[in-house]
Short mmCIF file of C-alpha atoms and ligand atoms in Angstrom, two decimals:
data_model
loop_
_atom_site.label_atom_id
_atom_site.label_comp_id
_atom_site.label_asym_id
_atom_site.label_seq_id
_atom_site.Cartn_x
_atom_site.Cartn_y
_atom_site.Cartn_z
CA VAL A 1 -0.22 43.68 -104.45
CA ARG A 2 1.28 42.09 -101.42
CA HIS A 3 4.18 43.89 -99.83
CA THR A 4 6.95 41.40 -99.88
CA LEU A 5 9.79 41.24 -97.45
CA THR A 6 12.15 42.21 -100.23
CA THR A 7 11.04 45.79 -99.91
CA ILE A 8 11.82 46.02 -96.23
CA ALA A 9 14.73 43.63 -95.96
CA PRO A 10 17.34 46.37 -96.38
CA THR A 11 16.05 48.13 -93.29
CA LEU A 12 15.82 44.96 -91.26
CA GLY A 13 18.94 43.20 -92.25
CA GLY A 14 21.09 46.23 -92.93
CA GLY A 15 21.70 45.65 -96.62
CA ALA A 16 20.82 41.98 -96.92
CA LEU A 17 20.63 40.42 -100.35
CA PRO A 18 17.24 39.95 -101.95
CA LEU A 19 17.85 36.20 -101.83
CA ALA A 20 18.16 36.25 -98.02
CA ALA A 21 15.08 38.40 -97.88
CA VAL A 22 13.10 35.86 -99.88
CA GLN A 23 14.31 33.16 -97.52
CA LEU A 24 13.29 35.29 -94.56
CA GLU A 25 9.85 35.67 -96.06
CA SER A 26 9.36 31.97 -96.49
CA VAL A 27 10.67 31.39 -92.96
CA LEU A 28 8.23 33.94 -91.53
CA ASP A 29 5.37 32.48 -93.54
CA GLY A 30 6.18 29.12 -91.94
CA VAL A 31 6.07 30.55 -88.42
CA HIS A 32 3.02 29.66 -86.42
CA ASP A 33 2.69 33.05 -84.68
CA GLY A 34 1.39 36.13 -86.41
CA VAL A 35 4.19 38.51 -87.38
CA ILE A 36 3.74 42.10 -88.55
CA LEU A 37 6.84 43.84 -89.86
CA ARG A 38 6.96 47.56 -90.02
CA ALA A 39 9.70 49.30 -91.95
CA GLY A 40 9.29 52.97 -92.63
CA ASP A 41 5.71 53.20 -93.74
CA ARG A 42 5.64 49.72 -95.19
CA VAL A 43 3.75 47.07 -93.26
CA THR A 44 4.00 43.39 -93.99
CA LEU A 45 1.93 40.57 -92.51
CA ASN A 46 3.19 36.98 -92.53
CA ALA A 47 0.83 34.13 -93.48
CA ALA A 48 -0.20 33.46 -89.87
CA ALA A 49 -0.98 37.13 -89.24
CA ARG A 50 -3.10 37.30 -92.42
CA ARG A 51 -4.90 34.12 -91.41
CA ILE A 52 -5.56 35.23 -87.81
CA LEU A 53 -6.82 38.64 -88.88
CA ALA A 54 -8.48 37.38 -92.09
CA ALA A 55 -6.67 40.17 -93.87
CA PRO A 56 -7.60 40.41 -97.57
CA ASP A 57 -4.73 40.15 -100.03
CA GLY A 58 -3.10 43.45 -100.84
CA ILE A 59 -4.68 45.41 -98.03
CA GLU A 60 -2.79 48.44 -96.82
CA PHE A 61 -2.65 47.58 -93.15
CA ARG A 62 -3.57 50.36 -90.75
CA VAL A 63 -4.00 49.81 -87.01
CA ALA A 64 -7.43 51.40 -86.92
CA LEU A 65 -8.75 48.77 -89.38
CA VAL A 66 -8.81 46.12 -86.64
CA ASN A 67 -10.24 48.47 -84.01
CA PRO A 68 -7.82 47.63 -81.18
CA ARG A 69 -9.23 47.94 -77.64
CA THR A 70 -8.16 47.12 -74.13
CA LEU A 71 -9.54 43.90 -72.63
CA ASP A 72 -12.26 46.01 -71.03
CA GLY A 73 -13.23 47.31 -74.45
CA GLU A 74 -11.69 50.81 -74.16
CA PRO A 75 -10.59 51.86 -77.66
CA PHE A 76 -7.05 53.21 -78.02
CA ALA A 77 -6.66 56.79 -79.20
CA LEU A 78 -5.65 56.19 -82.83
CA GLY A 79 -5.56 58.08 -86.06
CA ALA A 80 -7.10 56.44 -89.12
CA ASN A 81 -3.70 56.17 -90.77
CA ASP A 82 -1.60 55.12 -87.78
CA LEU A 83 0.85 52.35 -88.58
CA PRO A 84 1.62 49.51 -86.18
CA GLY A 85 4.59 49.72 -83.84
CA GLN A 86 4.75 53.53 -83.80
CA ASP A 87 5.21 53.73 -80.02
CA ALA A 88 8.03 51.21 -80.09
CA ILE A 89 9.74 53.16 -82.85
CA ASP A 90 9.23 56.49 -81.05
CA ASN A 91 10.45 55.26 -77.66
CA GLY A 92 12.99 52.72 -78.82
CA THR A 93 11.47 50.15 -76.41
CA GLY A 94 8.77 47.57 -76.84
CA GLY A 95 6.62 45.55 -74.55
CA ARG A 96 3.98 42.92 -74.18
CA PHE A 97 0.32 43.44 -74.88
CA ARG A 98 -3.00 41.67 -74.63
CA ILE A 99 -5.72 43.45 -76.53
CA ARG A 100 -9.05 42.93 -78.24
CA VAL A 101 -9.33 43.47 -82.00
CA THR A 102 -11.93 42.90 -84.67
CA ALA A 103 -10.68 40.75 -87.53
CA PHE A 104 -11.42 41.77 -91.11
CA ASP A 105 -14.19 39.19 -91.27
CA GLY A 106 -15.81 40.61 -88.14
CA ARG A 107 -14.64 38.01 -85.58
CA GLU A 108 -13.83 39.45 -82.18
CA LEU A 109 -10.36 38.32 -81.12
CA VAL A 110 -8.08 38.59 -78.14
CA LEU A 111 -4.43 38.85 -79.19
CA ASP A 112 -1.46 38.32 -76.96
CA GLY A 113 1.97 39.36 -78.08
CA SER A 114 4.85 41.76 -78.02
CA VAL A 115 6.13 44.78 -79.91
CA SER A 116 9.84 45.33 -80.39
CA PRO A 117 11.70 48.05 -82.19
CA ALA A 118 13.87 46.68 -85.00
CA GLY A 119 16.21 49.03 -86.73
CA ALA A 120 14.14 51.94 -87.98
CA GLY A 121 11.03 49.76 -87.85
CA ALA A 122 9.26 47.42 -85.53
CA VAL A 123 8.28 43.77 -85.25
CA ILE A 124 5.00 42.68 -83.74
CA VAL A 125 4.59 39.02 -82.86
CA PHE A 126 1.23 37.81 -81.62
CA ARG A 127 -0.99 34.83 -81.00
CA ASP A 128 -4.76 34.42 -81.11
CA VAL A 129 -5.68 33.67 -77.46
CA THR A 130 -9.42 34.30 -77.78
CA ASP A 131 -10.49 30.85 -76.58
CA GLU A 132 -7.91 30.68 -73.82
CA HIS A 133 -8.83 34.19 -72.67
CA GLU A 134 -12.52 33.36 -72.62
CA ARG A 135 -11.84 30.21 -70.65
CA SER A 136 -9.78 31.99 -68.02
CA GLU A 137 -12.27 34.85 -67.95
CA LEU A 138 -15.01 32.28 -67.34
CA ASN A 139 -12.90 30.70 -64.61
CA VAL A 140 -12.47 34.05 -62.92
CA ARG A 141 -16.19 34.77 -63.19
CA THR A 142 -17.08 31.32 -61.85
CA LEU A 143 -14.76 31.78 -58.91
CA ASN A 144 -16.16 35.24 -58.25
CA ALA A 145 -19.73 33.97 -58.37
CA LEU A 146 -18.81 31.10 -56.08
CA PHE A 147 -17.11 33.49 -53.69
CA ALA A 148 -20.20 35.68 -53.63
CA ALA A 149 -22.66 32.81 -53.29
CA LEU A 150 -20.74 30.91 -50.63
CA PRO A 151 -22.78 30.76 -47.42
CA ILE A 152 -19.53 30.58 -45.46
CA ALA A 153 -17.75 33.82 -44.62
CA VAL A 154 -14.40 34.22 -46.40
CA SER A 155 -11.93 37.07 -46.40
CA VAL A 156 -8.76 37.41 -48.42
CA ALA A 157 -5.83 39.33 -46.99
CA ASP A 158 -2.32 40.20 -48.08
CA ALA A 159 0.04 37.59 -46.66
CA GLU A 160 2.55 40.16 -45.51
CA THR A 161 0.63 43.23 -44.39
CA ARG A 162 -2.58 41.30 -43.59
CA GLU A 163 -4.50 44.06 -45.25
CA ILE A 164 -7.94 42.89 -46.39
CA ARG A 165 -8.14 42.64 -50.17
CA VAL A 166 -11.69 41.39 -50.46
CA ALA A 167 -14.39 39.70 -48.41
CA ASN A 168 -17.51 37.90 -49.53
CA PRO A 169 -21.12 38.90 -48.72
CA ALA A 170 -21.37 36.15 -46.08
CA PHE A 171 -18.45 37.75 -44.27
CA ALA A 172 -20.04 41.20 -44.56
CA LYS A 173 -23.24 39.78 -43.09
CA LEU A 174 -21.41 38.05 -40.27
CA VAL A 175 -19.68 41.20 -39.06
CA ASP A 176 -22.54 43.43 -40.21
CA ARG A 177 -20.38 45.78 -42.30
CA SER A 178 -20.24 46.58 -46.00
CA ILE A 179 -17.58 44.91 -48.12
CA GLU A 180 -16.25 48.30 -49.32
CA SER A 181 -15.76 49.50 -45.74
CA MET A 182 -13.58 46.47 -44.97
CA VAL A 183 -11.28 46.48 -47.98
CA GLY A 184 -7.94 47.99 -46.98
CA LEU A 185 -8.35 47.43 -43.23
CA ARG A 186 -5.40 46.00 -41.31
CA PRO A 187 -5.34 44.23 -37.93
CA PRO A 188 -6.49 44.79 -35.27
CA PHE A 189 -9.85 44.63 -37.03
CA PRO A 190 -12.78 46.49 -35.49
CA TRP A 191 -14.72 43.22 -35.08
CA TRP A 192 -12.09 41.70 -32.83
CA LEU A 193 -12.74 41.63 -29.11
CA GLU A 194 -10.42 44.19 -27.53
CA SER A 195 -9.10 41.63 -25.07
CA GLU A 196 -8.12 39.33 -27.93
CA THR A 197 -6.44 41.78 -30.29
CA GLY A 198 -2.99 40.65 -29.18
CA GLU A 199 -3.46 37.16 -30.55
CA ASP A 200 -2.35 36.28 -34.02
CA ARG A 201 -5.24 34.65 -35.81
CA PHE A 202 -3.40 34.50 -39.09
CA THR A 203 -1.10 31.54 -38.73
CA PRO A 204 -1.74 29.48 -41.84
CA GLY A 205 -3.12 26.02 -41.21
CA THR A 206 -4.59 26.93 -37.82
CA ARG A 207 -8.12 26.90 -36.47
CA THR A 208 -9.02 29.41 -33.78
CA GLU A 209 -12.26 29.90 -31.93
CA CYS A 210 -12.96 33.48 -31.04
CA VAL A 211 -15.66 36.09 -30.77
CA PHE A 212 -16.48 38.70 -33.42
CA VAL A 213 -18.29 41.81 -32.28
CA ARG A 214 -20.73 43.59 -34.56
CA PRO A 215 -21.02 47.39 -34.67
CA ASP A 216 -24.07 47.29 -32.38
CA GLY A 217 -22.15 45.23 -29.83
CA ARG A 218 -23.78 41.88 -30.55
CA PRO A 219 -21.21 39.08 -30.22
CA ARG A 220 -20.82 36.13 -32.60
CA SER A 221 -18.75 33.14 -31.67
CA VAL A 222 -16.86 31.96 -34.71
CA GLU A 223 -14.18 29.58 -35.83
CA VAL A 224 -11.46 31.04 -38.04
CA ARG A 225 -9.45 28.77 -40.32
CA VAL A 226 -6.55 30.30 -42.19
CA GLN A 227 -5.24 28.97 -45.48
CA GLU A 228 -2.27 30.17 -47.48
CA VAL A 229 -2.41 30.90 -51.20
CA ARG A 230 1.03 30.69 -52.79
CA ASP A 231 2.19 32.47 -55.91
CA GLU A 232 4.00 30.82 -58.82
CA ARG A 233 7.32 30.95 -56.98
CA GLY A 234 5.79 29.07 -54.07
CA GLU A 235 5.77 32.04 -51.73
CA ALA A 236 2.77 32.95 -49.59
CA ALA A 237 0.95 35.73 -51.45
CA LEU A 238 -2.50 35.73 -49.89
CA LEU A 239 -4.17 34.49 -46.76
CA LEU A 240 -7.63 33.04 -46.97
CA ALA A 241 -9.64 33.18 -43.76
CA VAL A 242 -12.66 30.88 -43.71
CA ILE A 243 -15.01 31.73 -40.86
CA THR A 244 -17.73 29.48 -39.54
CA ASP A 245 -20.46 30.99 -37.43
CA LEU A 246 -20.65 28.77 -34.39
CA SER A 247 -23.70 30.52 -32.94
CA GLU A 248 -25.82 29.14 -35.77
CA GLY A 249 -24.64 25.57 -35.23
CA ARG A 250 -25.14 25.84 -31.50
CA ARG A 251 -28.63 27.20 -31.99
CA MET A 252 -29.55 24.32 -34.26
CA GLN A 253 -28.08 21.84 -31.82
CA GLN A 254 -30.16 23.37 -29.07
CA GLN A 255 -33.24 23.15 -31.24
CA LEU A 256 -32.56 19.49 -31.92
CA VAL A 257 -32.17 18.77 -28.24
CA GLN A 258 -35.30 20.80 -27.64
CA SER A 259 -37.49 18.85 -30.07
CA GLY A 260 -36.05 15.58 -28.79
CA LYS A 261 -36.91 16.62 -25.27
CA LEU A 262 -40.37 17.64 -26.35
CA ALA A 263 -41.06 14.31 -28.02
CA ALA A 264 -39.97 12.42 -24.91
CA ILE A 265 -41.96 14.72 -22.67
CA GLY A 266 -45.01 14.26 -24.88
CA GLU A 267 -44.95 10.51 -24.30
CA LEU A 268 -44.33 10.92 -20.60
CA ALA A 269 -47.02 13.53 -20.30
CA ALA A 270 -49.69 11.29 -21.75
CA GLY A 271 -48.86 8.54 -19.27
CA VAL A 272 -48.60 10.83 -16.28
CA ALA A 273 -51.76 12.74 -17.16
CA HIS A 274 -53.84 9.57 -17.15
CA GLU A 275 -52.29 8.45 -13.86
CA ILE A 276 -53.16 11.81 -12.30
CA ASN A 277 -56.60 12.12 -13.83
CA ASN A 278 -58.19 9.19 -12.02
CA PRO A 279 -57.19 10.08 -8.44
CA LEU A 280 -57.85 13.74 -9.24
CA PHE A 281 -61.36 12.82 -10.34
CA ALA A 282 -61.87 11.10 -7.00
CA ILE A 283 -60.49 14.07 -5.04
CA LEU A 284 -62.65 16.59 -6.86
CA GLY A 285 -65.75 14.42 -6.59
CA LEU A 286 -65.28 13.85 -2.89
CA THR A 287 -64.50 17.52 -2.26
CA GLU A 288 -67.72 18.53 -3.94
CA PHE A 289 -69.58 15.98 -1.86
CA LEU A 290 -67.98 17.27 1.38
CA LEU A 291 -68.62 20.90 0.36
CA LYS A 292 -72.35 20.16 0.32
CA GLU A 293 -72.14 18.77 3.85
CA ALA A 294 -70.00 21.54 5.31
CA GLU A 295 -71.54 24.61 6.92
CA PRO A 296 -71.27 27.47 4.39
CA GLY A 297 -68.84 30.11 5.69
CA SER A 298 -67.22 27.71 8.13
CA ARG A 299 -63.45 27.17 8.12
CA ALA A 300 -63.93 23.63 6.91
CA HIS A 301 -65.96 24.96 4.00
CA GLN A 302 -63.27 27.55 3.15
CA ARG A 303 -60.55 24.92 3.22
CA LEU A 304 -62.56 22.56 1.09
CA GLU A 305 -63.05 25.36 -1.42
CA LEU A 306 -59.30 25.88 -1.50
CA ILE A 307 -58.82 22.17 -2.17
CA GLN A 308 -61.36 22.40 -4.96
CA THR A 309 -59.71 25.42 -6.60
CA THR A 310 -56.29 23.81 -6.41
CA GLY A 311 -57.71 20.57 -7.77
CA LEU A 312 -59.26 22.43 -10.69
CA GLU A 313 -55.91 24.09 -11.40
CA ILE A 314 -54.30 20.67 -11.51
CA LYS A 315 -57.05 19.56 -13.87
CA GLU A 316 -56.19 22.49 -16.15
CA ILE A 317 -52.55 21.48 -16.18
CA VAL A 318 -53.44 17.89 -16.90
CA ARG A 319 -55.67 19.03 -19.72
CA ALA A 320 -52.82 21.07 -21.18
CA LEU A 321 -50.52 18.08 -20.85
CA LEU A 322 -53.00 15.88 -22.65
CA ASP A 323 -53.38 18.48 -25.40
CA PHE A 324 -49.65 18.43 -25.72
CA ALA A 325 -49.53 14.67 -25.97
CA ARG A 326 -52.64 14.30 -28.08
CA GLU A 327 -51.05 15.78 -31.18
CA ASN A 328 -52.16 12.94 -33.40
CA ALA A 329 -55.44 12.19 -31.70
CA GLU A 330 -57.53 14.69 -33.61
CA GLU A 331 -58.41 14.01 -37.15
CA ARG A 332 -56.60 16.07 -39.76
CA HIS A 333 -58.19 17.52 -42.81
CA GLU A 334 -57.75 20.46 -45.10
CA VAL A 335 -57.96 23.72 -43.19
CA HIS A 336 -58.15 27.27 -44.50
CA VAL A 337 -55.68 29.10 -42.31
CA THR A 338 -57.28 32.51 -42.79
CA ASP A 339 -60.60 31.08 -41.56
CA VAL A 340 -58.97 29.63 -38.48
CA VAL A 341 -57.28 32.94 -37.70
CA ARG A 342 -60.50 34.89 -38.30
CA ASP A 343 -62.53 32.52 -36.08
CA THR A 344 -59.96 32.69 -33.31
CA ILE A 345 -59.74 36.48 -33.35
CA ASN A 346 -63.52 36.73 -33.32
CA LEU A 347 -63.62 34.36 -30.39
CA ILE A 348 -61.08 36.50 -28.53
CA ARG A 349 -63.06 39.65 -29.31
CA ARG A 350 -66.40 38.12 -28.32
CA THR A 351 -65.10 36.84 -25.02
CA ASN A 352 -63.27 40.10 -24.44
CA ALA A 353 -60.14 38.06 -23.78
CA HIS A 354 -57.96 40.75 -25.33
CA LYS A 355 -58.60 43.02 -22.32
CA GLY A 356 -56.96 46.36 -22.72
CA VAL A 357 -55.05 45.72 -25.93
CA GLU A 358 -55.96 46.48 -29.49
CA LEU A 359 -56.09 43.62 -31.98
CA VAL A 360 -55.10 44.34 -35.58
CA GLU A 361 -55.16 41.63 -38.24
CA THR A 362 -54.10 41.48 -41.86
CA TYR A 363 -54.64 38.63 -44.29
CA CYS A 364 -53.01 37.66 -47.52
CA ASP A 365 -55.06 37.48 -50.70
CA GLY A 366 -54.31 33.87 -51.42
CA ASP A 367 -56.26 31.00 -49.96
CA ALA A 368 -53.76 29.18 -47.76
CA VAL A 369 -54.83 25.61 -47.18
CA VAL A 370 -52.92 23.39 -44.79
CA TYR A 371 -53.51 19.84 -43.73
CA GLY A 372 -54.20 19.80 -40.02
CA SER A 373 -56.46 20.22 -37.06
CA PRO A 374 -58.28 23.56 -36.77
CA ASN A 375 -58.70 23.25 -33.01
CA GLN A 376 -55.03 22.71 -32.42
CA LEU A 377 -54.11 25.61 -34.70
CA LYS A 378 -56.63 27.74 -32.84
CA GLN A 379 -54.91 26.75 -29.62
CA ILE A 380 -51.54 28.00 -30.89
CA LEU A 381 -53.07 31.35 -31.75
CA LEU A 382 -54.83 31.65 -28.41
CA ASN A 383 -51.56 30.92 -26.62
CA LEU A 384 -49.63 33.47 -28.67
CA VAL A 385 -52.23 36.19 -28.31
CA ALA A 386 -52.50 35.51 -24.57
CA ASN A 387 -48.73 35.85 -24.21
CA ALA A 388 -48.72 39.05 -26.27
CA ARG A 389 -51.48 40.54 -24.16
CA GLN A 390 -49.76 39.51 -20.93
CA ALA A 391 -46.57 41.18 -22.16
CA MET A 392 -48.43 44.50 -22.35
CA PRO A 393 -50.24 44.99 -19.04
CA HIS A 394 -50.61 48.68 -19.78
CA GLY A 395 -52.12 48.20 -23.19
CA GLY A 396 -50.77 48.34 -26.73
CA THR A 397 -51.37 46.68 -30.06
CA VAL A 398 -51.25 42.99 -30.89
CA ARG A 399 -50.80 42.40 -34.61
CA VAL A 400 -51.77 39.15 -36.28
CA ASP A 401 -50.53 38.94 -39.85
CA VAL A 402 -51.13 36.09 -42.26
CA HIS A 403 -48.69 35.82 -45.16
CA CYS A 404 -49.24 33.32 -47.97
CA HIS A 405 -46.33 31.91 -49.92
CA ASP A 406 -46.14 29.30 -52.65
CA ASP A 407 -45.60 26.35 -50.38
CA SER A 408 -46.12 27.74 -46.90
CA VAL A 409 -48.28 30.06 -44.89
CA MET A 410 -46.97 32.20 -42.06
CA VAL A 411 -48.93 33.60 -39.16
CA THR A 412 -47.09 36.21 -37.12
CA VAL A 413 -48.29 37.44 -33.74
CA SER A 414 -46.37 40.47 -32.59
CA ASP A 415 -46.66 42.77 -29.61
CA GLU A 416 -45.17 46.01 -28.34
CA GLY A 417 -44.15 44.63 -24.97
CA PRO A 418 -40.66 44.54 -23.46
CA GLY A 419 -39.54 41.63 -25.64
CA ILE A 420 -37.70 38.61 -24.34
CA PRO A 421 -34.50 39.03 -22.28
CA VAL A 422 -31.49 37.22 -23.79
CA ASP A 423 -31.05 34.96 -20.78
CA VAL A 424 -34.70 33.89 -20.95
CA ALA A 425 -34.99 33.46 -24.72
CA PRO A 426 -33.37 30.00 -25.00
CA ARG A 427 -35.82 28.55 -22.48
CA ILE A 428 -39.23 29.91 -23.44
CA PHE A 429 -40.21 26.84 -25.47
CA ALA A 430 -39.26 24.46 -22.69
CA PRO A 431 -42.22 22.83 -20.93
CA PHE A 432 -43.01 24.43 -17.57
CA PHE A 433 -40.70 27.38 -18.13
CA THR A 434 -42.54 30.50 -17.07
CA THR A 435 -41.74 33.94 -15.74
CA LYS A 436 -45.39 34.25 -14.68
CA ARG A 437 -45.39 31.79 -11.81
CA ALA A 438 -46.83 34.48 -9.53
CA THR A 439 -49.78 35.13 -11.82
CA GLY A 440 -50.55 31.50 -12.49
CA GLY A 441 -48.59 30.79 -15.66
CA THR A 442 -47.99 27.09 -16.24
CA GLY A 443 -45.21 27.53 -18.78
CA LEU A 444 -46.92 25.08 -21.12
CA GLY A 445 -48.34 27.57 -23.63
CA LEU A 446 -45.35 27.78 -25.93
CA SER A 447 -44.15 24.20 -25.59
CA VAL A 448 -47.63 22.91 -26.45
CA SER A 449 -47.80 25.33 -29.37
CA LEU A 450 -44.39 24.26 -30.63
CA GLY A 451 -45.41 20.61 -30.30
CA ILE A 452 -48.52 21.23 -32.38
CA ALA A 453 -46.61 23.25 -34.99
CA GLU A 454 -44.05 20.48 -35.42
CA ALA A 455 -46.71 17.79 -35.56
CA HIS A 456 -48.12 19.75 -38.50
CA GLY A 457 -44.72 19.69 -40.20
CA GLY A 458 -44.28 23.38 -39.40
CA THR A 459 -42.18 25.58 -37.16
CA LEU A 460 -42.78 28.11 -34.43
CA THR A 461 -40.03 30.69 -34.06
CA VAL A 462 -39.55 33.93 -32.25
CA ALA A 463 -37.81 37.17 -33.12
CA SER A 464 -37.29 39.58 -30.28
CA GLU A 465 -34.98 42.48 -29.73
CA HIS A 466 -35.00 43.08 -26.02
CA GLY A 467 -36.99 46.19 -25.30
CA ASP A 468 -38.78 46.20 -28.63
CA GLY A 469 -41.57 43.67 -28.49
CA ALA A 470 -41.69 40.05 -29.55
CA ALA A 471 -42.89 38.47 -32.78
CA PHE A 472 -43.81 34.79 -32.89
CA THR A 473 -44.14 33.22 -36.32
CA LEU A 474 -46.00 30.03 -37.04
CA CYS A 475 -45.00 28.61 -40.40
CA LEU A 476 -47.01 25.75 -41.86
CA PRO A 477 -46.51 23.89 -45.12
CA THR A 478 -49.49 24.27 -47.43
CA ALA A 479 -51.36 21.17 -48.53
CA GLY A 480 -50.44 19.79 -51.95
CA ASP A 481 -52.46 21.25 -54.80
CA ASP A 482 -54.36 18.01 -55.37
CA GLY A 483 -57.22 19.25 -53.22
N1 ATP B 501 -44.90 37.98 -26.18
C1 ATP B 501 -43.99 37.74 -25.19
N2 ATP B 501 -43.27 38.77 -24.69
C2 ATP B 501 -42.37 38.54 -23.70
N3 ATP B 501 -42.15 37.34 -23.15
C3 ATP B 501 -42.85 36.29 -23.59
C4 ATP B 501 -43.80 36.43 -24.64
N4 ATP B 501 -44.34 35.22 -24.88
C5 ATP B 501 -43.75 34.36 -24.03
N5 ATP B 501 -42.86 34.99 -23.25
C6 ATP B 501 -42.01 34.38 -22.22
O1 ATP B 501 -42.02 32.98 -22.40
C7 ATP B 501 -42.43 32.33 -21.23
C8 ATP B 501 -43.11 31.04 -21.57
O2 ATP B 501 -44.32 31.28 -22.25
P1 ATP B 501 -45.46 30.20 -22.20
O3 ATP B 501 -46.61 30.68 -22.98
O4 ATP B 501 -44.87 28.89 -22.57
O5 ATP B 501 -45.82 30.12 -20.67
P2 ATP B 501 -46.56 31.22 -19.78
O6 ATP B 501 -47.22 32.23 -20.66
O7 ATP B 501 -45.60 31.70 -18.81
O8 ATP B 501 -47.66 30.33 -19.09
P3 ATP B 501 -49.05 29.84 -19.73
O9 ATP B 501 -48.97 30.04 -21.20
O10 ATP B 501 -49.12 28.41 -19.37
O11 ATP B 501 -50.06 30.68 -19.10
C9 ATP B 501 -43.30 33.33 -20.52
O12 ATP B 501 -43.36 33.08 -19.13
C10 ATP B 501 -42.57 34.64 -20.83
O13 ATP B 501 -41.47 34.83 -19.99
MG1 MG B 502 -48.44 31.63 -22.25
#
């Protein structure tokens, strides 16, 4: 038996006639929103409420039957026989709610509505907002995922206090701090340069270039763009700071310039080397001829020897230049990188070229095959190992590690030397840059190696913390699996 409004009308309307009550019932049944009337211990659901909750006819409605929970799924503390609207009746005030419930047919719903005390009872009006809630929930999740995945650093601060509300992982990485440690901080932020703390970097719509300092003192030059997020009334509620790491862009620009330079130098080198080779050949030939004629031990003989040594040094340089330029000259075929590394290390060991340092190698299990020239790859390794050894004149360990990945193979040569000073680091790949002029360095080792690596479609990069050794990594794309 359905509870009709007739039974509760006296409470609601203060002595209304049954006729008015019947009218009220038909009005409520025509209302689109769900309405639950509570009078004393009688509970009545209008048509919309019964439809939304799939309430069977004649059910004695108890709150626990629909298992109300918070949006997070926390159940409310309820007795099995609790009637709806009890709080409103007890406190004489109502309020809005958004909760999860389980309909009688098992559907999970999100209801949005309000409870109001009415006379000695209460009225609950609600709507089914399940779809809408899921959509906005999905929106929030999408935005959160986007925020987390964004490679650009973003922080969100309170527009008034400038207190950080949240920052994304890219921001945490940029300033090298955890997100949790930053939430709640107010300016001046610990990553600001002390000399710049006076400046306001929070004027919406501005772009400022400045320097962020990490906890270990390493600086990062960045560009900060500030955007305002307004609330519904159009007032600034949040400030969005979007930070671009300029160091990265500058590094890439430098690399571009570098490889452009290298390409141009390669062409030049080939031309120059041939021009030098012919007269050099004549000089060396004639010197040898004169050496035979000169009295051994005489001054003339000594000077001729000096000419010969110098000439041979020039020949070495020319050879290196030609190697550098001859990137495409040698035929390419499929090469097993581990074999090349093994051969090269054996060669170094046999010729005792590792003088005074220990050589340790590790290989990956896979069989990394690249398309290239084994001799040129060997040359890279020889250059890297030579540099590593030269960085450790008092001995140490040179590690050569081969790592295989799905589409690339990486060979890392690392040493325990002093590493590369920051002011030197940007120049080490430049042709003829050397800090070993006194001991006969040509400064071509790394530039030739980089040239070869790039001609193989690969890269040669360095990681070095000053004072803690250097690690050079050659990364080559593996040959397609058709072979
Ligand atoms: N493992 C390393 N540790 C420290 N510094 C290094 C290391 N490898 C290279 N460098 C620096 O880079 C510079 C350039 O290296 P590169 O191999 O191009 O020339 P070089 O070794 O000086 O001369 P060459 O290779 O012609 O004998 C070196 O002079 C050195 O300052
Ligand atoms: Mg070298």
